[in-house]
Amino acid sequence: MAVRKITEYPENVLAEVGEPVTKFDKDLEDLCADMFETMYDAEGVGLAAPQIGLSLRLFVMDCEGIKLIAANPEIVHTEGEQSSQEGCLSVGKVPAVLKRPMKARLKAQDLKGEWFEREAEGYPARAFMHETDHCDGRLFIDHLPKLRREMVIKKFKKEKNWK
Ligand SMILES: [Zn+2]
């Protein structure tokens, strides 16, 4: 297992629609182990393959008791509304308030290629949507109004320069 380098905005891979996962083998298992390690190292609750430079529809998460691997994820149902802070490891964790549905149902394949569905509410539902977005080349800041998006990017760049 290894901690991988996290790709950051505005690297191209973060804006690409990922390729579907087609091989459910040992390589995929090893990749997911690396993704978990990278996520925990960065103290995140979710990490998608494009965030380690791979244009693949795959994410891992461990958020409020929901720990899973999702290959070829889709959000098949949403309900309600929540408005709270969201951040992203690829945008320096700079937080911004973002409205999202309160509940979300995720459909995806596990390491063996078996399809499953999982429902979540609140923070883990937000993670389902945030990570599925990554697989489709979308960042959370893409959902923000222009001015707020620019503020997040400005703050992120500033923080990077301090390092
Ligand atoms: Zn993210």
Short mmCIF file of C-alpha atoms and ligand atoms in Angstrom, two decimals:
data_model
loop_
_atom_site.label_atom_id
_atom_site.label_comp_id
_atom_site.label_asym_id
_atom_site.label_seq_id
_atom_site.Cartn_x
_atom_site.Cartn_y
_atom_site.Cartn_z
CA MET A 1 0.00 0.00 0.00
CA ALA A 2 1.11 3.51 -0.67
CA VAL A 3 -0.02 7.06 -0.19
CA ARG A 4 -0.52 8.58 -3.63
CA LYS A 5 -0.08 12.21 -4.60
CA ILE A 6 -3.39 14.08 -4.62
CA THR A 7 -4.15 15.99 -7.81
CA GLU A 8 -5.32 19.54 -7.32
CA TYR A 9 -7.44 22.09 -9.09
CA PRO A 10 -7.05 23.02 -11.97
CA GLU A 11 -5.40 19.79 -13.21
CA ASN A 12 -7.21 18.48 -16.30
CA VAL A 13 -7.94 15.00 -14.97
CA LEU A 14 -10.31 16.51 -12.40
CA ALA A 15 -12.47 17.89 -15.21
CA GLU A 16 -12.62 14.69 -17.27
CA VAL A 17 -15.44 12.16 -17.26
CA GLY A 18 -13.81 8.99 -15.96
CA GLU A 19 -13.58 5.73 -17.89
CA PRO A 20 -15.80 2.94 -16.57
CA VAL A 21 -14.19 0.31 -14.36
CA THR A 22 -14.26 -2.96 -16.32
CA LYS A 23 -11.75 -5.20 -14.54
CA PHE A 24 -12.57 -6.40 -11.06
CA ASP A 25 -9.25 -7.96 -10.20
CA LYS A 26 -6.35 -7.79 -7.76
CA ASP A 27 -5.11 -4.56 -9.37
CA LEU A 28 -8.41 -2.87 -8.53
CA GLU A 29 -8.20 -4.17 -4.97
CA ASP A 30 -4.65 -2.80 -4.62
CA LEU A 31 -5.68 0.52 -6.12
CA CYS A 32 -8.55 0.84 -3.63
CA ALA A 33 -6.19 0.02 -0.74
CA ASP A 34 -3.94 2.87 -1.91
CA MET A 35 -6.93 5.18 -2.22
CA PHE A 36 -8.05 4.43 1.34
CA GLU A 37 -4.52 5.01 2.62
CA THR A 38 -4.25 8.29 0.71
CA MET A 39 -7.66 9.41 1.99
CA TYR A 40 -6.88 8.63 5.63
CA ASP A 41 -3.45 10.26 5.32
CA ALA A 42 -5.13 13.45 4.09
CA GLU A 43 -7.85 13.16 6.75
CA GLY A 44 -10.60 13.07 4.16
CA VAL A 45 -13.89 11.14 4.21
CA GLY A 46 -13.91 10.29 0.51
CA LEU A 47 -11.50 10.06 -2.41
CA ALA A 48 -12.17 9.50 -6.11
CA ALA A 49 -9.72 8.07 -8.65
CA PRO A 50 -9.31 11.36 -10.58
CA GLN A 51 -7.93 12.81 -7.34
CA ILE A 52 -4.90 10.58 -7.68
CA GLY A 53 -4.58 11.29 -11.39
CA LEU A 54 -6.62 8.38 -12.78
CA SER A 55 -9.53 9.10 -15.08
CA LEU A 56 -11.67 6.27 -13.72
CA ARG A 57 -15.20 6.05 -12.34
CA LEU A 58 -14.20 4.85 -8.90
CA PHE A 59 -14.27 6.20 -5.36
CA VAL A 60 -13.72 5.11 -1.79
CA MET A 61 -15.27 6.63 1.30
CA ASP A 62 -15.44 6.27 5.07
CA CYS A 63 -17.91 8.73 6.50
CA GLU A 64 -20.01 8.43 9.66
CA GLY A 65 -19.94 4.62 9.63
CA ILE A 66 -20.46 4.22 5.89
CA LYS A 67 -17.28 2.69 4.51
CA LEU A 68 -17.42 1.51 0.93
CA ILE A 69 -15.83 1.18 -2.47
CA ALA A 70 -17.94 2.36 -5.39
CA ALA A 71 -17.07 1.48 -8.97
CA ASN A 72 -19.18 3.02 -11.74
CA PRO A 73 -21.26 5.01 -9.24
CA GLU A 74 -24.60 6.62 -10.00
CA ILE A 75 -26.95 8.63 -7.84
CA VAL A 76 -30.31 7.02 -8.57
CA HIS A 77 -32.52 8.97 -6.14
CA THR A 78 -32.36 12.12 -4.06
CA GLU A 79 -34.72 13.72 -1.61
CA GLY A 80 -34.99 16.86 0.49
CA GLU A 81 -32.40 19.54 0.94
CA GLN A 82 -29.42 20.32 3.16
CA SER A 83 -27.26 23.37 3.27
CA SER A 84 -23.88 23.01 4.91
CA GLN A 85 -20.18 23.37 4.39
CA GLU A 86 -18.35 21.24 1.90
CA GLY A 87 -14.68 21.01 1.00
CA CYS A 88 -12.43 18.95 -1.24
CA LEU A 89 -8.94 17.50 -0.86
CA SER A 90 -8.23 18.68 -4.41
CA VAL A 91 -9.11 22.26 -3.53
CA GLY A 92 -7.11 22.49 -0.29
CA LYS A 93 -10.20 21.73 1.85
CA VAL A 94 -11.27 25.36 1.53
CA PRO A 95 -14.87 25.20 2.73
CA ALA A 96 -17.95 26.70 1.13
CA VAL A 97 -21.62 26.36 1.91
CA LEU A 98 -23.34 24.28 -0.75
CA LYS A 99 -26.97 23.23 -1.04
CA ARG A 100 -27.44 19.54 -1.79
CA PRO A 101 -30.25 17.02 -1.38
CA MET A 102 -30.58 15.67 2.19
CA LYS A 103 -30.82 12.03 1.16
CA ALA A 104 -29.18 10.18 -1.68
CA ARG A 105 -29.29 6.63 -2.97
CA LEU A 106 -26.07 5.37 -4.52
CA LYS A 107 -25.90 2.54 -7.03
CA ALA A 108 -22.45 1.12 -7.74
CA GLN A 109 -20.36 -2.02 -8.15
CA ASP A 110 -18.17 -3.48 -5.42
CA LEU A 111 -14.69 -5.01 -5.78
CA LYS A 112 -16.21 -8.19 -7.22
CA GLY A 113 -18.30 -6.31 -9.74
CA GLU A 114 -21.56 -6.96 -7.87
CA TRP A 115 -24.07 -4.10 -8.10
CA PHE A 116 -25.37 -2.72 -4.81
CA GLU A 117 -27.46 0.19 -3.62
CA ARG A 118 -26.91 2.18 -0.46
CA GLU A 119 -28.88 5.04 1.02
CA ALA A 120 -27.51 7.81 3.19
CA GLU A 121 -28.65 11.00 4.82
CA GLY A 122 -26.82 14.20 5.70
CA TYR A 123 -23.01 14.17 5.55
CA PRO A 124 -22.52 10.71 3.97
CA ALA A 125 -25.20 11.54 1.38
CA ARG A 126 -23.19 14.65 0.57
CA ALA A 127 -20.10 12.44 0.20
CA PHE A 128 -21.96 10.10 -2.22
CA MET A 129 -22.80 13.07 -4.43
CA HIS A 130 -19.44 14.81 -4.10
CA GLU A 131 -17.48 11.66 -5.02
CA THR A 132 -19.83 10.63 -7.83
CA ASP A 133 -19.40 14.14 -9.23
CA HIS A 134 -15.60 13.60 -9.26
CA CYS A 135 -16.14 10.49 -11.40
CA ASP A 136 -18.06 12.67 -13.86
CA GLY A 137 -15.41 15.40 -13.95
CA ARG A 138 -17.24 17.80 -11.66
CA LEU A 139 -15.90 19.56 -8.58
CA PHE A 140 -18.06 20.91 -5.76
CA ILE A 141 -17.01 24.42 -6.71
CA ASP A 142 -18.67 23.91 -10.11
CA HIS A 143 -22.00 24.02 -8.24
CA LEU A 144 -21.23 27.35 -6.57
CA PRO A 145 -22.29 30.74 -7.88
CA LYS A 146 -19.45 32.41 -9.79
CA LEU A 147 -18.40 34.86 -7.09
CA ARG A 148 -18.26 32.26 -4.35
CA ARG A 149 -16.41 29.86 -6.62
CA GLU A 150 -13.81 32.52 -7.34
CA MET A 151 -13.44 33.21 -3.63
CA VAL A 152 -12.72 29.54 -2.89
CA ILE A 153 -10.15 29.36 -5.72
CA LYS A 154 -8.48 32.57 -4.57
CA LYS A 155 -8.20 31.31 -1.00
CA PHE A 156 -6.89 27.94 -2.20
CA LYS A 157 -4.18 29.58 -4.33
CA LYS A 158 -3.19 31.85 -1.49
CA GLU A 159 -2.85 28.93 0.92
CA LYS A 160 -0.74 27.04 -1.63
CA ASN A 161 1.66 29.96 -1.86
CA TRP A 162 2.16 29.94 1.90
CA LYS A 163 3.31 26.35 1.87
ZN ZN B 1 -13.44 16.23 -3.67
#
